[in-house]
Short mmCIF file of C-alpha atoms in Angstrom, two decimals:
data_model
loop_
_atom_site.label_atom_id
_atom_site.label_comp_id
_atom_site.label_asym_id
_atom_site.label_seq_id
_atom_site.Cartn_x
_atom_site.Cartn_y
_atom_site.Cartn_z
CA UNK X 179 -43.19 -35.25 36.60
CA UNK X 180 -41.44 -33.12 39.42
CA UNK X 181 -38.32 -30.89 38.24
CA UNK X 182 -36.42 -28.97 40.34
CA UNK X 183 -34.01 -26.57 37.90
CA UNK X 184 -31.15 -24.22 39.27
CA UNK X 185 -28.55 -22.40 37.52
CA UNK X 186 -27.81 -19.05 36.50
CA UNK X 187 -29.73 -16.30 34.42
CA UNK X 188 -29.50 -18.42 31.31
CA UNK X 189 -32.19 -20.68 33.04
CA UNK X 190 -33.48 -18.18 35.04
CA UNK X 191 -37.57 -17.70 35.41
CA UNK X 192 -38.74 -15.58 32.51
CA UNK X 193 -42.06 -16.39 30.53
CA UNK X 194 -39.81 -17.05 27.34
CA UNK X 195 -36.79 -18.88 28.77
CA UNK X 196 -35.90 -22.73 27.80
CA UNK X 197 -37.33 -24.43 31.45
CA UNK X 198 -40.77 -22.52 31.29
CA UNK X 199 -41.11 -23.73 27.42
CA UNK X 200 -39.88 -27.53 28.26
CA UNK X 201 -42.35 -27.74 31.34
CA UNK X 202 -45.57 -26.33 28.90
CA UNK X 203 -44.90 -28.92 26.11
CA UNK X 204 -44.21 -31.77 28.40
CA UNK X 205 -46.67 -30.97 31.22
CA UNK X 206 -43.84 -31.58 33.88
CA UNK X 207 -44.51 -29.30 37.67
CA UNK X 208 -41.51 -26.86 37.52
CA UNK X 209 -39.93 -25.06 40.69
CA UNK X 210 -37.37 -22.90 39.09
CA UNK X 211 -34.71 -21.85 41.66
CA UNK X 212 -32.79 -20.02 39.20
CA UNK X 213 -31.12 -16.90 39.72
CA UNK X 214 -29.01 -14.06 38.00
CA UNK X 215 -25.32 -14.36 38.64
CA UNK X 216 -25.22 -17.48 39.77
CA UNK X 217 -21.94 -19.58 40.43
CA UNK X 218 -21.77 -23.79 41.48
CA UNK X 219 -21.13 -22.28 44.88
CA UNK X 220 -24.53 -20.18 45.21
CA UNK X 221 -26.54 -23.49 43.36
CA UNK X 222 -24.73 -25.71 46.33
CA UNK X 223 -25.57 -23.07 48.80
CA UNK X 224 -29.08 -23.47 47.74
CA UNK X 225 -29.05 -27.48 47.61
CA UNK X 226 -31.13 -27.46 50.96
CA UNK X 227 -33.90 -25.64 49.50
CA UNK X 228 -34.47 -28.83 46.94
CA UNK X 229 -34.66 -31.00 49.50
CA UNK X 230 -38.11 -29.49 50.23
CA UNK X 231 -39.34 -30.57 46.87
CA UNK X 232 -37.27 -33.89 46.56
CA UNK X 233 -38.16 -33.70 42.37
CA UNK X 234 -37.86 -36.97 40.38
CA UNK X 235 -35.26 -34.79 38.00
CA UNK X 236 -33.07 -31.87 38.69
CA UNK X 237 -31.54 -29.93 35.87
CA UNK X 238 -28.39 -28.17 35.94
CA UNK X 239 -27.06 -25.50 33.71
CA UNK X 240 -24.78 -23.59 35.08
CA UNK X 241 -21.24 -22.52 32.99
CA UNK X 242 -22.03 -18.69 31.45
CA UNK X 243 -21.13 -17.02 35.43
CA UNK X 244 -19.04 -19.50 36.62
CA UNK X 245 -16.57 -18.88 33.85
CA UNK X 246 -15.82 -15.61 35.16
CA UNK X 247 -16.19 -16.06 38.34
CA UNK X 248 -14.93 -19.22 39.92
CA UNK X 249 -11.65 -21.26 38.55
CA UNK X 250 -11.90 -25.11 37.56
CA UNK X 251 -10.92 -26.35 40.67
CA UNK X 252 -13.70 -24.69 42.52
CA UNK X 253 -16.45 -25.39 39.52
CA UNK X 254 -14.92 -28.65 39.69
CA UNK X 255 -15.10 -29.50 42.98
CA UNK X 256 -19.05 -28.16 43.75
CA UNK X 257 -20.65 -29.54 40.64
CA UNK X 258 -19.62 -33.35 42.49
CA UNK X 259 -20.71 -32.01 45.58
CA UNK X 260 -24.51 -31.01 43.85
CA UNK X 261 -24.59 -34.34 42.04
CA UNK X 262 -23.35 -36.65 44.82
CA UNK X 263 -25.46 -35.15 47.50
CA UNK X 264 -28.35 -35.27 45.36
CA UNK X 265 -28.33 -38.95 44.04
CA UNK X 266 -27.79 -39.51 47.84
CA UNK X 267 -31.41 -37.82 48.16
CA UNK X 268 -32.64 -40.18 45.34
CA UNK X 269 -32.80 -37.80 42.51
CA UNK X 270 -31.84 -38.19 38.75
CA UNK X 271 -29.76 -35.28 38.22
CA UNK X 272 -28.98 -34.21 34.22
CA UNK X 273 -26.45 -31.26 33.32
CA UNK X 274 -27.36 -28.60 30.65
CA UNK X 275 -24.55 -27.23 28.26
CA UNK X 276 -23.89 -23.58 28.91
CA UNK X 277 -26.15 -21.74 26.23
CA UNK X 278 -22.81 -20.24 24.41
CA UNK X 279 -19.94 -22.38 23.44
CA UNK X 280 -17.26 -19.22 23.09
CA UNK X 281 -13.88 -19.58 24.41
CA UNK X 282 -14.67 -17.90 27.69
CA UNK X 283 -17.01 -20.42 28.31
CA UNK X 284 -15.67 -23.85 26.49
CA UNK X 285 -13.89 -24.83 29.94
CA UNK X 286 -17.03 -24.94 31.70
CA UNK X 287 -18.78 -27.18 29.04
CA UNK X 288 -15.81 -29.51 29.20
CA UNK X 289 -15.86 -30.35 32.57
CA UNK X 290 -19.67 -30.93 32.68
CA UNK X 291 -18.58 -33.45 30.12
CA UNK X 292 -16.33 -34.93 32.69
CA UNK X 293 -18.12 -34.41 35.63
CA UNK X 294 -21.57 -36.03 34.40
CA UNK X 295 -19.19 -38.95 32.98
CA UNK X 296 -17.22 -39.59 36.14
CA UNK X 297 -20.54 -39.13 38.31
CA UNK X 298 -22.95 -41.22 35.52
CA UNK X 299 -25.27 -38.06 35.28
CA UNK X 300 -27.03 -37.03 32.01
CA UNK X 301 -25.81 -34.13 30.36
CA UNK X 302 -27.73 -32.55 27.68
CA UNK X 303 -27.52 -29.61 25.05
CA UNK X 304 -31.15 -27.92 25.14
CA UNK X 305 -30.16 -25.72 21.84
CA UNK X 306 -29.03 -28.80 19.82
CA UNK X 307 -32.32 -30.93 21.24
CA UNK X 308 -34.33 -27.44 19.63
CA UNK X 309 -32.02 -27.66 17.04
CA UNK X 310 -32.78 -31.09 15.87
CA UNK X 311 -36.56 -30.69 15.94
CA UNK X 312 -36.14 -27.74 13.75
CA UNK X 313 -34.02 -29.23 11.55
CA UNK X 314 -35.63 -33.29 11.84
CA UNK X 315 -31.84 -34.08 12.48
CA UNK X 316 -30.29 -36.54 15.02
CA UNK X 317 -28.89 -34.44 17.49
CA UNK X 318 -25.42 -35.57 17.34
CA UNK X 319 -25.65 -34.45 13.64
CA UNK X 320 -26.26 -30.66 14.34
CA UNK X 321 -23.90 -28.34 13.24
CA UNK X 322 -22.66 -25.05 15.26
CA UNK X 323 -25.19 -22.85 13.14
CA UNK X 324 -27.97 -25.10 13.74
CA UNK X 325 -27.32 -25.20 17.26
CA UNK X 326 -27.19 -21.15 17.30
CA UNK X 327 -30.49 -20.83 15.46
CA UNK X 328 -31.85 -23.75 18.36
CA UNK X 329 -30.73 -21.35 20.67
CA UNK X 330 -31.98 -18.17 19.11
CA UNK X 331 -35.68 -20.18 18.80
CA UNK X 332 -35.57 -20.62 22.32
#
């Protein structure tokens, strides 16, 4: 399978991270387009550049940056504009949880809720989904230490 993944450093390109361990175990072609600091506004800005690849699946996680930097009206506001224009393209998009679930973050995770709801886009925790393996739990049945130690095994 073709994936296309963007967000910010938490999905970032590093030999370790969560995308490079998904693509080895299920043998998917990965084009990373991931970068440090990024907002919704920089992952729109680079929308054009998945166009080139047209993946089957694009995944999403943006949430630890954009909490600081853009308000919920902007994060809002681009996250439709990356889904709509990309199931206009033909591609299944699915949103990733921001890895931390702290108060300065929360916000962001509930409005992926939303968003992926309103727009009928997957959304997925990757650190409960590690979580559950670890633990041969359903997902929806992982606790918030569970999911920490999912995300500490990533």
């Amino acid at each position: 399978m073709n994936v296309t993944i963007d967000g910010d450093s938490v999905a970032e390109p590093r030999p370790d991270n969560w995308p490079v361990l998904l693509a080895d175990r299920k043998g998917w072609y990965v084009v990373n387009l991931s970068e440090h600091r990024s907002t919704t506004r920089h992952v729109l800005d680079r929308l054009n550049k998945v166009y080139m690849y047209l993946p089957e699946l694009y995944l999403l996680q943006v949430g630890q940056w954009s909490s600081h930097h853009e308000d919920i009206v902007a994060f809002t506001h681009n996250l439709a504009e990356i889904i709509e224009k990309l199931h206009s393209w033909g591609v299944r998009v699915c949103l990733v949880t921001p890895a931390s679930l702290d108060p300065y973050t929360a916000w962001t995770a509930a409005v992926l809720r939303k968003v992926a709801h309103t727009h009928n886009t997957m959304l997925v925790d990757v650190y409960k989904l590690m979580a559950a393996s670890i633990y041969n739990k359903k997902v929806e049945d992982i606790l918030p230490a569970e999911r920490f130690v999912g995300k500490t095994t990533i």
